[in-house]
PDB file of C-alpha atoms in Angstrom:
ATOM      1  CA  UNK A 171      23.351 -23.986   6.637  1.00  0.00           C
ATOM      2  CA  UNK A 172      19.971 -22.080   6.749  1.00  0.00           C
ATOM      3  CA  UNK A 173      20.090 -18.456   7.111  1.00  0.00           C
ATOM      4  CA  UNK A 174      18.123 -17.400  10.331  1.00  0.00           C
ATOM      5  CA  UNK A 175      17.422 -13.787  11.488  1.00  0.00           C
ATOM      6  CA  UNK A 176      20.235 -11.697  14.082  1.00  0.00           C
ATOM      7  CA  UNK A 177      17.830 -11.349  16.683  1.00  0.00           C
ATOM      8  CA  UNK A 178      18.347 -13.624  19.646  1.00  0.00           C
ATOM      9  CA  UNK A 179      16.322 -16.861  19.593  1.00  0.00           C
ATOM     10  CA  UNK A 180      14.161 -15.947  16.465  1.00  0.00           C
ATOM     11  CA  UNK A 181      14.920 -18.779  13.728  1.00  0.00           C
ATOM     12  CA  UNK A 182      12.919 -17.310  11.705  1.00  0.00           C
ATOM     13  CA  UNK A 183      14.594 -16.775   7.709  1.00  0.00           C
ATOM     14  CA  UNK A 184      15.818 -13.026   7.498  1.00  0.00           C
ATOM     15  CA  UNK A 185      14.528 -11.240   4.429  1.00  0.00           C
ATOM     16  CA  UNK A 186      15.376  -7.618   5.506  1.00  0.00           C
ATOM     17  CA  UNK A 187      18.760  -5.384   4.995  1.00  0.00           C
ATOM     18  CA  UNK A 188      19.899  -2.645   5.056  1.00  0.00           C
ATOM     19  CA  UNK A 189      19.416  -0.429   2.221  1.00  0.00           C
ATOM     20  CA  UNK A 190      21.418  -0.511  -0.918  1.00  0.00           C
ATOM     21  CA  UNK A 191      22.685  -3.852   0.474  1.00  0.00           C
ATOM     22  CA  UNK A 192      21.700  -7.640  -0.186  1.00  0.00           C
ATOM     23  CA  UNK A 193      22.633  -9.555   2.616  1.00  0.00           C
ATOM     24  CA  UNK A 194      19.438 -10.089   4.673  1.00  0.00           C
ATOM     25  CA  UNK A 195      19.404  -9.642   8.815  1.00  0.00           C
ATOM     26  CA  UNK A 196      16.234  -9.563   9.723  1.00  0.00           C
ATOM     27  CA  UNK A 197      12.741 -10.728   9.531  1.00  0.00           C
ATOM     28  CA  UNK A 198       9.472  -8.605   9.030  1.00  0.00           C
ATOM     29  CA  UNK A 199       9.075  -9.010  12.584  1.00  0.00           C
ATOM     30  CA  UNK A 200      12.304  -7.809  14.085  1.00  0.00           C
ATOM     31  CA  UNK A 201      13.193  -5.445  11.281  1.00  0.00           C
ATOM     32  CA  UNK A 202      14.779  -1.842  12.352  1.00  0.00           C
ATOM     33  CA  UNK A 203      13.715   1.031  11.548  1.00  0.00           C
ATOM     34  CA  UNK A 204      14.358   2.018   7.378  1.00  0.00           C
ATOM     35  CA  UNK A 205      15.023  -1.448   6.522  1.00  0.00           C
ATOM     36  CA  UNK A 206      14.068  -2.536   3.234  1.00  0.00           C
ATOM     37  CA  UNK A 207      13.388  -6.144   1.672  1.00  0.00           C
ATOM     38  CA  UNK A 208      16.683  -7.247   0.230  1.00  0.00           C
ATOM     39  CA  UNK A 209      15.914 -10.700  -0.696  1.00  0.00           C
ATOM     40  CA  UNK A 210      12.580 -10.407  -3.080  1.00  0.00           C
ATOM     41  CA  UNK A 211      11.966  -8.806  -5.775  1.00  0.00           C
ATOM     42  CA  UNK A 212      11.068  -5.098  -5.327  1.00  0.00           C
ATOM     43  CA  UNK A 213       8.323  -2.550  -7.401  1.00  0.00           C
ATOM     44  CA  UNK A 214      10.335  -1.224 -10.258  1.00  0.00           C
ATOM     45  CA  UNK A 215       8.872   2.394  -9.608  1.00  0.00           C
ATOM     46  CA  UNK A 216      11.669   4.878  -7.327  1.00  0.00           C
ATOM     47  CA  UNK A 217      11.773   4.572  -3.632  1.00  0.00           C
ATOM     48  CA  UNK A 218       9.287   2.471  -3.839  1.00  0.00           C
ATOM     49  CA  UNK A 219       9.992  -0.736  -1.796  1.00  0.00           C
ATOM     50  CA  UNK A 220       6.479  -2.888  -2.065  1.00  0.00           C
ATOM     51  CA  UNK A 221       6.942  -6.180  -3.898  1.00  0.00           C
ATOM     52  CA  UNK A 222       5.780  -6.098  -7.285  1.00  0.00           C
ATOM     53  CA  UNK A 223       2.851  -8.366  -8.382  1.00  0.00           C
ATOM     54  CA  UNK A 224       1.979  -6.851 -11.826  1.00  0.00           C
ATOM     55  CA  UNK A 225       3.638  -6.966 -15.166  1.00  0.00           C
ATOM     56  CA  UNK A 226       3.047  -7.702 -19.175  1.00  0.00           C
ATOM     57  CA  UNK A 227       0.329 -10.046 -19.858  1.00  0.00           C
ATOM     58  CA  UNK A 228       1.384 -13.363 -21.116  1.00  0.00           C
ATOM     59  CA  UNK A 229       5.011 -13.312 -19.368  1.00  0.00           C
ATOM     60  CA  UNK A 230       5.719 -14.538 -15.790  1.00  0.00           C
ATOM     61  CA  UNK A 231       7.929 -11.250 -14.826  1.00  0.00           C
ATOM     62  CA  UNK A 232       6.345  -9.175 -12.052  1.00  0.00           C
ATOM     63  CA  UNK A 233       7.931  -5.395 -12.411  1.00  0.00           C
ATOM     64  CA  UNK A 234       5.333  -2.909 -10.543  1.00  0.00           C
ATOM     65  CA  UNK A 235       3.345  -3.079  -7.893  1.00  0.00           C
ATOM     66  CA  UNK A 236      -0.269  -2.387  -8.105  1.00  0.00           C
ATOM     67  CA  UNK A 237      -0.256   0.818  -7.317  1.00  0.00           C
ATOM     68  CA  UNK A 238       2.862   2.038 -10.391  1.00  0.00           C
ATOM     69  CA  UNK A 239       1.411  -0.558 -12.747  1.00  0.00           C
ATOM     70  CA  UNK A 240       1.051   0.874 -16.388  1.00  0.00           C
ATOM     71  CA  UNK A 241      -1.553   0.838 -18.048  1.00  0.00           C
ATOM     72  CA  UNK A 242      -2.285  -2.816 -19.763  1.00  0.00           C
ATOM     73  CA  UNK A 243      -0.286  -4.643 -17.113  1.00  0.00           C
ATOM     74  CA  UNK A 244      -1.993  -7.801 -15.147  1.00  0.00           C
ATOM     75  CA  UNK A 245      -1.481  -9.274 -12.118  1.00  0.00           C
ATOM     76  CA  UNK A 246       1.469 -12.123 -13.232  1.00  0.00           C
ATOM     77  CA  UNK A 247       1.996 -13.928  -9.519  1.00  0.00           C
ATOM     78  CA  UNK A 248      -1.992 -14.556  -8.423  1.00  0.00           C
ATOM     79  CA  UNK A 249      -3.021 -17.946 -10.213  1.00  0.00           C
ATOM     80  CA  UNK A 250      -5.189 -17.610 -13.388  1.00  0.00           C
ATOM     81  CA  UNK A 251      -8.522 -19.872 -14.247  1.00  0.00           C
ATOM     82  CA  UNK A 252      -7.705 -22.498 -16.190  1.00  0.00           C
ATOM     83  CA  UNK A 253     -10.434 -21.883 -18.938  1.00  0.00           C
ATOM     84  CA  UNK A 254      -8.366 -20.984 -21.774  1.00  0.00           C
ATOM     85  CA  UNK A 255     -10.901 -18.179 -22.908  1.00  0.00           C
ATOM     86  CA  UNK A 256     -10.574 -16.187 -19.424  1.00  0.00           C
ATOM     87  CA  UNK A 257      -8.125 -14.280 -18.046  1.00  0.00           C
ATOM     88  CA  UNK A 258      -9.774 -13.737 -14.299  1.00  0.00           C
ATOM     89  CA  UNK A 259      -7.896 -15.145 -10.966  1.00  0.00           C
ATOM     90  CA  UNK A 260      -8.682 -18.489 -10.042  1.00  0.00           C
ATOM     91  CA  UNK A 261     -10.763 -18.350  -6.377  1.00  0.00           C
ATOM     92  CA  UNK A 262     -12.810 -21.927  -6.884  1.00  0.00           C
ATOM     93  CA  UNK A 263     -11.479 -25.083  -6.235  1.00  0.00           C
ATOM     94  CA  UNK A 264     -12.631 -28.523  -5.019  1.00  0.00           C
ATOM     95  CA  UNK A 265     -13.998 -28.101  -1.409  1.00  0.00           C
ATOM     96  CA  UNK A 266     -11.207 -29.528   1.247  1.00  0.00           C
ATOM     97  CA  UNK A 267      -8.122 -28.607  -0.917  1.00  0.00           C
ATOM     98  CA  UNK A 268      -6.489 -24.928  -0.936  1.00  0.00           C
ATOM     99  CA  UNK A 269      -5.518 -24.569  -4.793  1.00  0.00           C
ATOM    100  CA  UNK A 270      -7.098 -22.766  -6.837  1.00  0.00           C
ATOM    101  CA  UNK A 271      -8.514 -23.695 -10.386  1.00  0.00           C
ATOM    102  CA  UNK A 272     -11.390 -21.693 -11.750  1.00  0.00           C
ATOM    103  CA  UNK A 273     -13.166 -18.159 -11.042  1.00  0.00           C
ATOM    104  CA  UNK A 274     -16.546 -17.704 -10.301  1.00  0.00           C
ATOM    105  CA  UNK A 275     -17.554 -18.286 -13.392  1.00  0.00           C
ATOM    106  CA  UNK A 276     -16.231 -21.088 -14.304  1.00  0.00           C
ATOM    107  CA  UNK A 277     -16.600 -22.697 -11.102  1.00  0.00           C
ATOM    108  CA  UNK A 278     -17.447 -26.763 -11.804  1.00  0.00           C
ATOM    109  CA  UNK A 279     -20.223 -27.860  -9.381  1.00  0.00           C
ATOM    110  CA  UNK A 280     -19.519 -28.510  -5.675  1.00  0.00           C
ATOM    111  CA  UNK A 281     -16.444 -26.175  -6.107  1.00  0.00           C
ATOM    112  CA  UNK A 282     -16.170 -23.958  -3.482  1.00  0.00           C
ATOM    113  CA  UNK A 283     -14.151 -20.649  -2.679  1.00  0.00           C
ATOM    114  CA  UNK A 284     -10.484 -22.192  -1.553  1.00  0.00           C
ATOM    115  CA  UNK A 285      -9.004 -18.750  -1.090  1.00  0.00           C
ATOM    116  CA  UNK A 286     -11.102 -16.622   1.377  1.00  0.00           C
ATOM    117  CA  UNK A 287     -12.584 -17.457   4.293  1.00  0.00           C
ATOM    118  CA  UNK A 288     -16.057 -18.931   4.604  1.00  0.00           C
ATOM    119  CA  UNK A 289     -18.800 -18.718   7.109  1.00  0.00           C
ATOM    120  CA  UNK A 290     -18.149 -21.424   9.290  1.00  0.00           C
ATOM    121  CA  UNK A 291     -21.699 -22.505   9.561  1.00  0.00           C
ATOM    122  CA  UNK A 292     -21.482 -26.111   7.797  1.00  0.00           C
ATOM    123  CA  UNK A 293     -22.679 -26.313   3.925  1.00  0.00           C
ATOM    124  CA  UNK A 294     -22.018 -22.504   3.989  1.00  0.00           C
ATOM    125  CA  UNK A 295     -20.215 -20.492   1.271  1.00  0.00           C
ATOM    126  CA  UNK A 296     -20.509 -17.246   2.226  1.00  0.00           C
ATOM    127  CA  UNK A 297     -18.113 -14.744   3.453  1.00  0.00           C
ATOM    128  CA  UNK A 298     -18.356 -14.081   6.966  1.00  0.00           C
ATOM    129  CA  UNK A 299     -18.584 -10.343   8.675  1.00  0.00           C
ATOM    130  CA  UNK A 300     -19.885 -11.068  11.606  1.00  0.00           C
ATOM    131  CA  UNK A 301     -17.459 -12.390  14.541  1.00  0.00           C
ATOM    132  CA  UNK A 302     -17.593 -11.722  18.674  1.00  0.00           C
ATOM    133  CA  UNK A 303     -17.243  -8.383  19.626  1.00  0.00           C
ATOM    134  CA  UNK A 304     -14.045  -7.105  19.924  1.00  0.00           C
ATOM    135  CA  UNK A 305     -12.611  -9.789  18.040  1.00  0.00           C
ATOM    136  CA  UNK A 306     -11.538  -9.246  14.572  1.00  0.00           C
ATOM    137  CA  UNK A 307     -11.841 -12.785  13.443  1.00  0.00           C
ATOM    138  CA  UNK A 308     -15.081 -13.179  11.285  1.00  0.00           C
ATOM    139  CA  UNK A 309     -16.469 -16.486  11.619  1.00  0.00           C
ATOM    140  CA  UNK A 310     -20.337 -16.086  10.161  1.00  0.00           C
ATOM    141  CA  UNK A 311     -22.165 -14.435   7.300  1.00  0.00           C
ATOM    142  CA  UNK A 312     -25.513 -12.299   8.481  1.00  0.00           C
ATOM    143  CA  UNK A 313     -27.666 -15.463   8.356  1.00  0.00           C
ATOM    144  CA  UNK A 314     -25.618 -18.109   9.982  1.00  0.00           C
ATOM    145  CA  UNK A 315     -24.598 -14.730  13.026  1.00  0.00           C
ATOM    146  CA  UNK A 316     -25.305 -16.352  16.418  1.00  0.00           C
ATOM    147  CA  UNK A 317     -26.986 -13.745  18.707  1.00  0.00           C
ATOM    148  CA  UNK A 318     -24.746 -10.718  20.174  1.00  0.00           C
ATOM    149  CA  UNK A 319     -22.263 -11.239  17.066  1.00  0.00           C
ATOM    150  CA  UNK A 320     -21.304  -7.553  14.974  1.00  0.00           C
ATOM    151  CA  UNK A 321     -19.971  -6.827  11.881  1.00  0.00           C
ATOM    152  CA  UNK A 322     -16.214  -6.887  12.473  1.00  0.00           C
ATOM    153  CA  UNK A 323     -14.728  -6.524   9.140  1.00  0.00           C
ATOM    154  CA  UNK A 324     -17.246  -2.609   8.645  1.00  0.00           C
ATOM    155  CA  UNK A 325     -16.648  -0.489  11.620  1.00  0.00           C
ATOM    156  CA  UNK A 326     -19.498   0.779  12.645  1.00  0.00           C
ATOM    157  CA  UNK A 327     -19.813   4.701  13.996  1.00  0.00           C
ATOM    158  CA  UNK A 328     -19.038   4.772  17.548  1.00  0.00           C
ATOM    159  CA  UNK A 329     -21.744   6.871  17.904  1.00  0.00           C
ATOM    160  CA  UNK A 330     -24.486   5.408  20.046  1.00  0.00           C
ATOM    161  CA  UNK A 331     -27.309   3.920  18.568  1.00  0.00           C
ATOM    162  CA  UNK A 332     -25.637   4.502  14.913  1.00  0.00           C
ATOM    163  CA  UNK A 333     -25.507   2.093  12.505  1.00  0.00           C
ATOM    164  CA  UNK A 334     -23.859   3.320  10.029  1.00  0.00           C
ATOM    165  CA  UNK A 335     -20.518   2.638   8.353  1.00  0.00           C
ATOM    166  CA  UNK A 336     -16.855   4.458  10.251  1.00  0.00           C
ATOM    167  CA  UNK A 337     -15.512   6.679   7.642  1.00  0.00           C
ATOM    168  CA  UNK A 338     -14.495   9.590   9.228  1.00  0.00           C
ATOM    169  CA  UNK A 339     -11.474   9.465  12.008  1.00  0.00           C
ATOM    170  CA  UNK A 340      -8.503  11.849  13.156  1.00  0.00           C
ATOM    171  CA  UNK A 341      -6.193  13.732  10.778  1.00  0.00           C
ATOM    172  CA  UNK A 342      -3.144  11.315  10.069  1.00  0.00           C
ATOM    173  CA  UNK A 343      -4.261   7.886  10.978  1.00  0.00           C
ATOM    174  CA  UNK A 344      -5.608   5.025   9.339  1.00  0.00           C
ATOM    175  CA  UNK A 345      -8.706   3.829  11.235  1.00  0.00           C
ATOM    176  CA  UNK A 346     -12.288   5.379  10.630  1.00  0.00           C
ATOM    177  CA  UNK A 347     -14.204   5.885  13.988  1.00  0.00           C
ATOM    178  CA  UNK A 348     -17.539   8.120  12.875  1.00  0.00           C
ATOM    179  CA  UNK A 349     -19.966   8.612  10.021  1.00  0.00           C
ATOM    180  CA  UNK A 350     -19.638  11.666   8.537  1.00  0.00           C
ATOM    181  CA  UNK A 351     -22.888  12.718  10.668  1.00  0.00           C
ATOM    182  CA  UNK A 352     -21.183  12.459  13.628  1.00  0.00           C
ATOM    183  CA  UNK A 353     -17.739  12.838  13.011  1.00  0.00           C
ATOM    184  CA  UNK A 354     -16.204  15.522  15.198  1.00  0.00           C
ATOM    185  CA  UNK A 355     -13.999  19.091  14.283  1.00  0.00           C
ATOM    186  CA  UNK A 356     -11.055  18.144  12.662  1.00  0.00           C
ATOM    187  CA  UNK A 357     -11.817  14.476  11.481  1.00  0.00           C
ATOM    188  CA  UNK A 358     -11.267  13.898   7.815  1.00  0.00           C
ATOM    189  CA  UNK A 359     -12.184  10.937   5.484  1.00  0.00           C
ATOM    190  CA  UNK A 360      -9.547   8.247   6.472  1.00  0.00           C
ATOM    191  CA  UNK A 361     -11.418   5.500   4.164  1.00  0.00           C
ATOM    192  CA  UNK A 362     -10.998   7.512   0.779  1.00  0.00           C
ATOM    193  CA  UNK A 363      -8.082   7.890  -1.124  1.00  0.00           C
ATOM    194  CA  UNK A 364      -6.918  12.053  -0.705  1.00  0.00           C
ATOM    195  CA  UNK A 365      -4.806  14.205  -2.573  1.00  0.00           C
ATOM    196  CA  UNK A 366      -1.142  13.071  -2.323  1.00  0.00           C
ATOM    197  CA  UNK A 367       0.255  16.755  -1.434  1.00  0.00           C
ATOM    198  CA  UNK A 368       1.121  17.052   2.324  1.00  0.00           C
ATOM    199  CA  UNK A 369      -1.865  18.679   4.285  1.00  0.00           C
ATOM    200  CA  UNK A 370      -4.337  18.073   1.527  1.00  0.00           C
ATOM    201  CA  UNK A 371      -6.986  16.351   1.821  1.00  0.00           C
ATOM    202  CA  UNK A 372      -9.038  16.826  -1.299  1.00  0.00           C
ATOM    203  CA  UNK A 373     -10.290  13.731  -3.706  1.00  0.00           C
ATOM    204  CA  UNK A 374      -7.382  13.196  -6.110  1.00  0.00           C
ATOM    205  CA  UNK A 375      -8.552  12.640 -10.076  1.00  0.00           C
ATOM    206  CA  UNK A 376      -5.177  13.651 -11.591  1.00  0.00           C
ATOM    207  CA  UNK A 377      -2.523  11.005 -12.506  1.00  0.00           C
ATOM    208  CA  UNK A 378       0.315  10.424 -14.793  1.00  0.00           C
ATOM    209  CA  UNK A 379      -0.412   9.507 -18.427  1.00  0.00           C
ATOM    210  CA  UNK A 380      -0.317   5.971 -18.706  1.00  0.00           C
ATOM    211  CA  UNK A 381      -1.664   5.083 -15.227  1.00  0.00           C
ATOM    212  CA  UNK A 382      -5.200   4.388 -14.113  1.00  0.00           C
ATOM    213  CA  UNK A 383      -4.408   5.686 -10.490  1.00  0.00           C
ATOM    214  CA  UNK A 384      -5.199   9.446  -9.301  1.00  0.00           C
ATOM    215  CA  UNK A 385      -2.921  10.687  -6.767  1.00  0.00           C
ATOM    216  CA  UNK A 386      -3.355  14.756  -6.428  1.00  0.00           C
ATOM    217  CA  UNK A 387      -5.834  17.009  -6.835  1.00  0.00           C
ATOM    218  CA  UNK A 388      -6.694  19.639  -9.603  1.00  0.00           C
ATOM    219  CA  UNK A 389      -4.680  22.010  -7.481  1.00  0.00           C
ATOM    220  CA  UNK A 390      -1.398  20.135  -6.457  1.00  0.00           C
ATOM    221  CA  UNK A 391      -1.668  17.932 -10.046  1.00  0.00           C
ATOM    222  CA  UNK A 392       2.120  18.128 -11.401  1.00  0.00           C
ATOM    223  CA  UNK A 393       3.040  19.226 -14.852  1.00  0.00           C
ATOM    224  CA  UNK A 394       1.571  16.655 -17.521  1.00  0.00           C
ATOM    225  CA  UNK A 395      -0.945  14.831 -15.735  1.00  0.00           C
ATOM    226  CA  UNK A 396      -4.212  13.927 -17.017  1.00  0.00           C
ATOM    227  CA  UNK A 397      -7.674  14.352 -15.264  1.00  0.00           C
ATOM    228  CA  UNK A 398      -8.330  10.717 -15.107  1.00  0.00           C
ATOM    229  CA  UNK A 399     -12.238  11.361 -14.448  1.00  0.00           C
ATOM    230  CA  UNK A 400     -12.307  13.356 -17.926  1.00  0.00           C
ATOM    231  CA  UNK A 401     -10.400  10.788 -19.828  1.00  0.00           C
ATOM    232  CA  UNK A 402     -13.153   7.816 -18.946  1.00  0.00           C
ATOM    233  CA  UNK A 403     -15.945  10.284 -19.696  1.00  0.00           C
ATOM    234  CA  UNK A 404     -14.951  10.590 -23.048  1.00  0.00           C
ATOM    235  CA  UNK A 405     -13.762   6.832 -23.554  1.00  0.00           C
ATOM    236  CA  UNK A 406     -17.505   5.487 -21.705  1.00  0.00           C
ATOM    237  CA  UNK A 407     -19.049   8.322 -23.009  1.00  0.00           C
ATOM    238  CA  UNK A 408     -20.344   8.985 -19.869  1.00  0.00           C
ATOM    239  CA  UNK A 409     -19.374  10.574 -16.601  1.00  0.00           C
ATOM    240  CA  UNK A 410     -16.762   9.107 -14.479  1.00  0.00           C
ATOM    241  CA  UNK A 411     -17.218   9.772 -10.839  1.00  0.00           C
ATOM    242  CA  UNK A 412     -13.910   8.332  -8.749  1.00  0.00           C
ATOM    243  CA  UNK A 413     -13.201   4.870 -10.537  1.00  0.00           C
ATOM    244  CA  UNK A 414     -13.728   2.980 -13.878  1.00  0.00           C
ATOM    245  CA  UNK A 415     -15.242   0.611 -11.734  1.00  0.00           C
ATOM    246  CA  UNK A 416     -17.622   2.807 -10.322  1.00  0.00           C
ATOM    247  CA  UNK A 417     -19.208   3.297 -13.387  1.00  0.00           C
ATOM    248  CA  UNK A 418     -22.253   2.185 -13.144  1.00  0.00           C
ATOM    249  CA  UNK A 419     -23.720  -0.189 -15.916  1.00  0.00           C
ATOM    250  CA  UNK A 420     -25.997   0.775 -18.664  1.00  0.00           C
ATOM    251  CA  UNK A 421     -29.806  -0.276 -17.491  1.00  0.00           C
ATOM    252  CA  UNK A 422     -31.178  -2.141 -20.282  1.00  0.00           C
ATOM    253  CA  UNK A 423     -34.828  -0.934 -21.493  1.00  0.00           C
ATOM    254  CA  UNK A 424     -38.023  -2.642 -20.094  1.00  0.00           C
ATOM    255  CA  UNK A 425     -39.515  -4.964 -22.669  1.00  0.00           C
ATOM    256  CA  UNK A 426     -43.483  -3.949 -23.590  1.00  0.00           C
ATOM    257  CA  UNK A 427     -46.137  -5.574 -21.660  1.00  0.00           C
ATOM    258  CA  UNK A 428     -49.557  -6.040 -22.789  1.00  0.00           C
ATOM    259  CA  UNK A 429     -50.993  -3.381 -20.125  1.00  0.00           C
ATOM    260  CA  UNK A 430     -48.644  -0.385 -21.006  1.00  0.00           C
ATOM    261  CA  UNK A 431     -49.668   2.633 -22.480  1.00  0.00           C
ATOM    262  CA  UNK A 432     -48.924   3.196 -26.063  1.00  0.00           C
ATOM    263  CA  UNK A 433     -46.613   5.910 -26.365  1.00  0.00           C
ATOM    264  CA  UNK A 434     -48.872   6.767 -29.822  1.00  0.00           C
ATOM    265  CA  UNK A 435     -52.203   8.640 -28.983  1.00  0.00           C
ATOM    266  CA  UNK A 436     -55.043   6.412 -30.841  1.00  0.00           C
ATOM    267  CA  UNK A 437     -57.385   8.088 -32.711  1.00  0.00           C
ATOM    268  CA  UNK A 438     -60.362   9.485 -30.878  1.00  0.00           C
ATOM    269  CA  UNK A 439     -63.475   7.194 -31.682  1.00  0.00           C
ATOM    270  CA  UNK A 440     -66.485   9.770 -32.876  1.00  0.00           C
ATOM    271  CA  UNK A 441     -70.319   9.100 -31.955  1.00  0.00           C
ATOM    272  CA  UNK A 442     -72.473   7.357 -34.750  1.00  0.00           C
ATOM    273  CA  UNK A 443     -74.413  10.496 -34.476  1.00  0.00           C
ATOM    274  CA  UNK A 444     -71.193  12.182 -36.176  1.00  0.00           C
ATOM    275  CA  UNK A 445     -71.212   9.908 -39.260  1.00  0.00           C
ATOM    276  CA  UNK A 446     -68.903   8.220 -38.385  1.00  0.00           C
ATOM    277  CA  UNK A 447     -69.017   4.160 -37.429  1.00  0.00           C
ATOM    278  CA  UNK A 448     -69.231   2.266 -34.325  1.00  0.00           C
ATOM    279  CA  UNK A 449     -65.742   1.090 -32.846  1.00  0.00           C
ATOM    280  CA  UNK A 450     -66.645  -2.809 -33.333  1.00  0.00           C
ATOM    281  CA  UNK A 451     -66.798  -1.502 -37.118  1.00  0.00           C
ATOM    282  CA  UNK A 452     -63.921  -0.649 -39.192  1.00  0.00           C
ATOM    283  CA  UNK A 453     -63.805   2.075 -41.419  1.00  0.00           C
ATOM    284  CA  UNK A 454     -62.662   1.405 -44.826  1.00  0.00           C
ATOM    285  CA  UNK A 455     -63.029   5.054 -47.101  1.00  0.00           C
ATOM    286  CA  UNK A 456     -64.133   4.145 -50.133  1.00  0.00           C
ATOM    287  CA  UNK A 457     -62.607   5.617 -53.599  1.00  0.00           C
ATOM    288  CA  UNK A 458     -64.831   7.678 -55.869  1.00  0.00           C
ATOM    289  CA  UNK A 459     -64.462   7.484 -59.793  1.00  0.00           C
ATOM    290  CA  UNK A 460     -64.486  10.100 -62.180  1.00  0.00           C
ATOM    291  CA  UNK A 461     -68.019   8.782 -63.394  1.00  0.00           C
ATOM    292  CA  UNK A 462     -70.264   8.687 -60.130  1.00  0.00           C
ATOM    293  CA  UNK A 463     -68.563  12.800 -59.533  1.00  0.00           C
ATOM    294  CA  UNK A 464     -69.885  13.706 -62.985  1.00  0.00           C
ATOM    295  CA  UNK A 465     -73.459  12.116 -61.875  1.00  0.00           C
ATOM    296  CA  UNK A 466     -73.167  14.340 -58.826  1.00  0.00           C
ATOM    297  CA  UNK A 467     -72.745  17.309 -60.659  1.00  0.00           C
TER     298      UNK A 467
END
């Protein structure tokens, strides 16, 4: 007989216990307070209850979670592109199915993205932001957005008349409400990662060896960690600012074109009246021998 969840009516199948136990009760939705996913596999890191997704490349195994992956560790549950030469998730598939085959990439043609939402505009592949106002469901990109639509999925300041992307909010919660123009006393940064210490709020770069994630600051960084900032700089040989993928990408050098400047001064052309020849002429010196000096002399 199927398992279904304690609470009254809900036939829904319980994955959450008590914990230190694993006989499921509940369901994510009627869950108490403290309870913990007893059925699924859970991040191999302490006290930490996410499920894990990541684990050693070529096995099937997931053991961490993204956040308490090691270093070297890929994502082992997301599918993979079936080009034997790449190792990116699969997004691309054939348009009216939902499973995934290549990446971007390697997309064949008429594939489409099977995994995220498109704009709903027909023929269009684009992701949509923009959705009825106070709705959070995006249903166009910016070029397909019927008239009065927003961006749903970048809240905007709530200043009026601003533009400009919600970053700043109150101390302790989750959801930006004001640029960092307008934010009021008190607000911090709720869209950037802080300093794990209680009542910091200070850009973390420090982490433990091994791991590619910064959780404290230079002042609250624990015994043994690593300034993950200073350890790209001197692998890139550049400056890391937050993020290896923040790096941004070595500019490649302009090719010549037949108008630019020589970076080499040419010589400066004298007057005939000088002795020396016109510019349609090329000078050529010409080598004395020892004979026509001794007729000079």
């Amino acid at each position: 007989m199927r398992r279904e969840c304690a609470q009254h009516q809900c036939t829904t199948m319980p994955t959450y216990g008590t914990a230190r136990s694993k006989k499921p009760e509940y369901c994510a939705k009627h869950r108490h307070p403290g309870m913990v996913d007893v059925l699924n596999r859970r991040c191999g890191h302490l006290a930490c209850s996410k499920t894990p997704s990541y684990g050693l490349q070529g096995t099937k195994t997931a053991i961490f979670c993204v956040k308490h992956s090691k270093r070297g560790m890929v994502n082992v549950i997301s599918r993979r592109c079936v080009n034997n030469e790449c190792d990116k998730l699969a997004s691309f598939g054939c348009t009216g199915t939902k499973k995934a085959e290549y990446c971007t990439v390697h997309a064949k043609e008429g594939m489409s993205n099977v995994l995220d939402r498109v704009c709903s505009h027909l023929g269009c592949n684009k992701q949509p932001n923009f959705g009825v106002g106070g709705s959070k469901r995006a249903e166009f990109c910016q070029e397909h957005a019927k008239e009065g639509m927003i961006n749903v999925r970048s809240r905007k300041c709530e200043h009026p008349l601003c533009t400009t992307r919600a970053s700043f909010g109150p101390q302790g919660t989750k959801t930006p409400a004001f640029c960092s123009r307008h934010a009021e006393d008190g607000m911090v940064n709720v869209r950037c990662r802080s300093c794990a210490h209680p009542t910091c709020f200070k850009r973390p770069y420090y982490c433990a060896e091994g791991s590619t994630r910064p959780e404290f600051c230079s002042q609250h960084a624990r015994p043994g960690m690593i300034n993950i900032n200073a350890v790209y700089a001197k692998t890139q040989g550049k400056r890391a600012r937050n993020a290896p993928d923040r790096i941004p990408p070595r500019t490649k050098k302009r090719p010549r074109q037949p108008g630019d400047v020589p970076s080499v001064q040419a010589p400066v052309k004298q007057e005939p009246d000088q002795g020396m020849p016109l510019e349609s002429e090329s000078f050529v010196p010409r080598a004395r021998n020892i004979g026509e000096e001794a007729k000079s002399d």
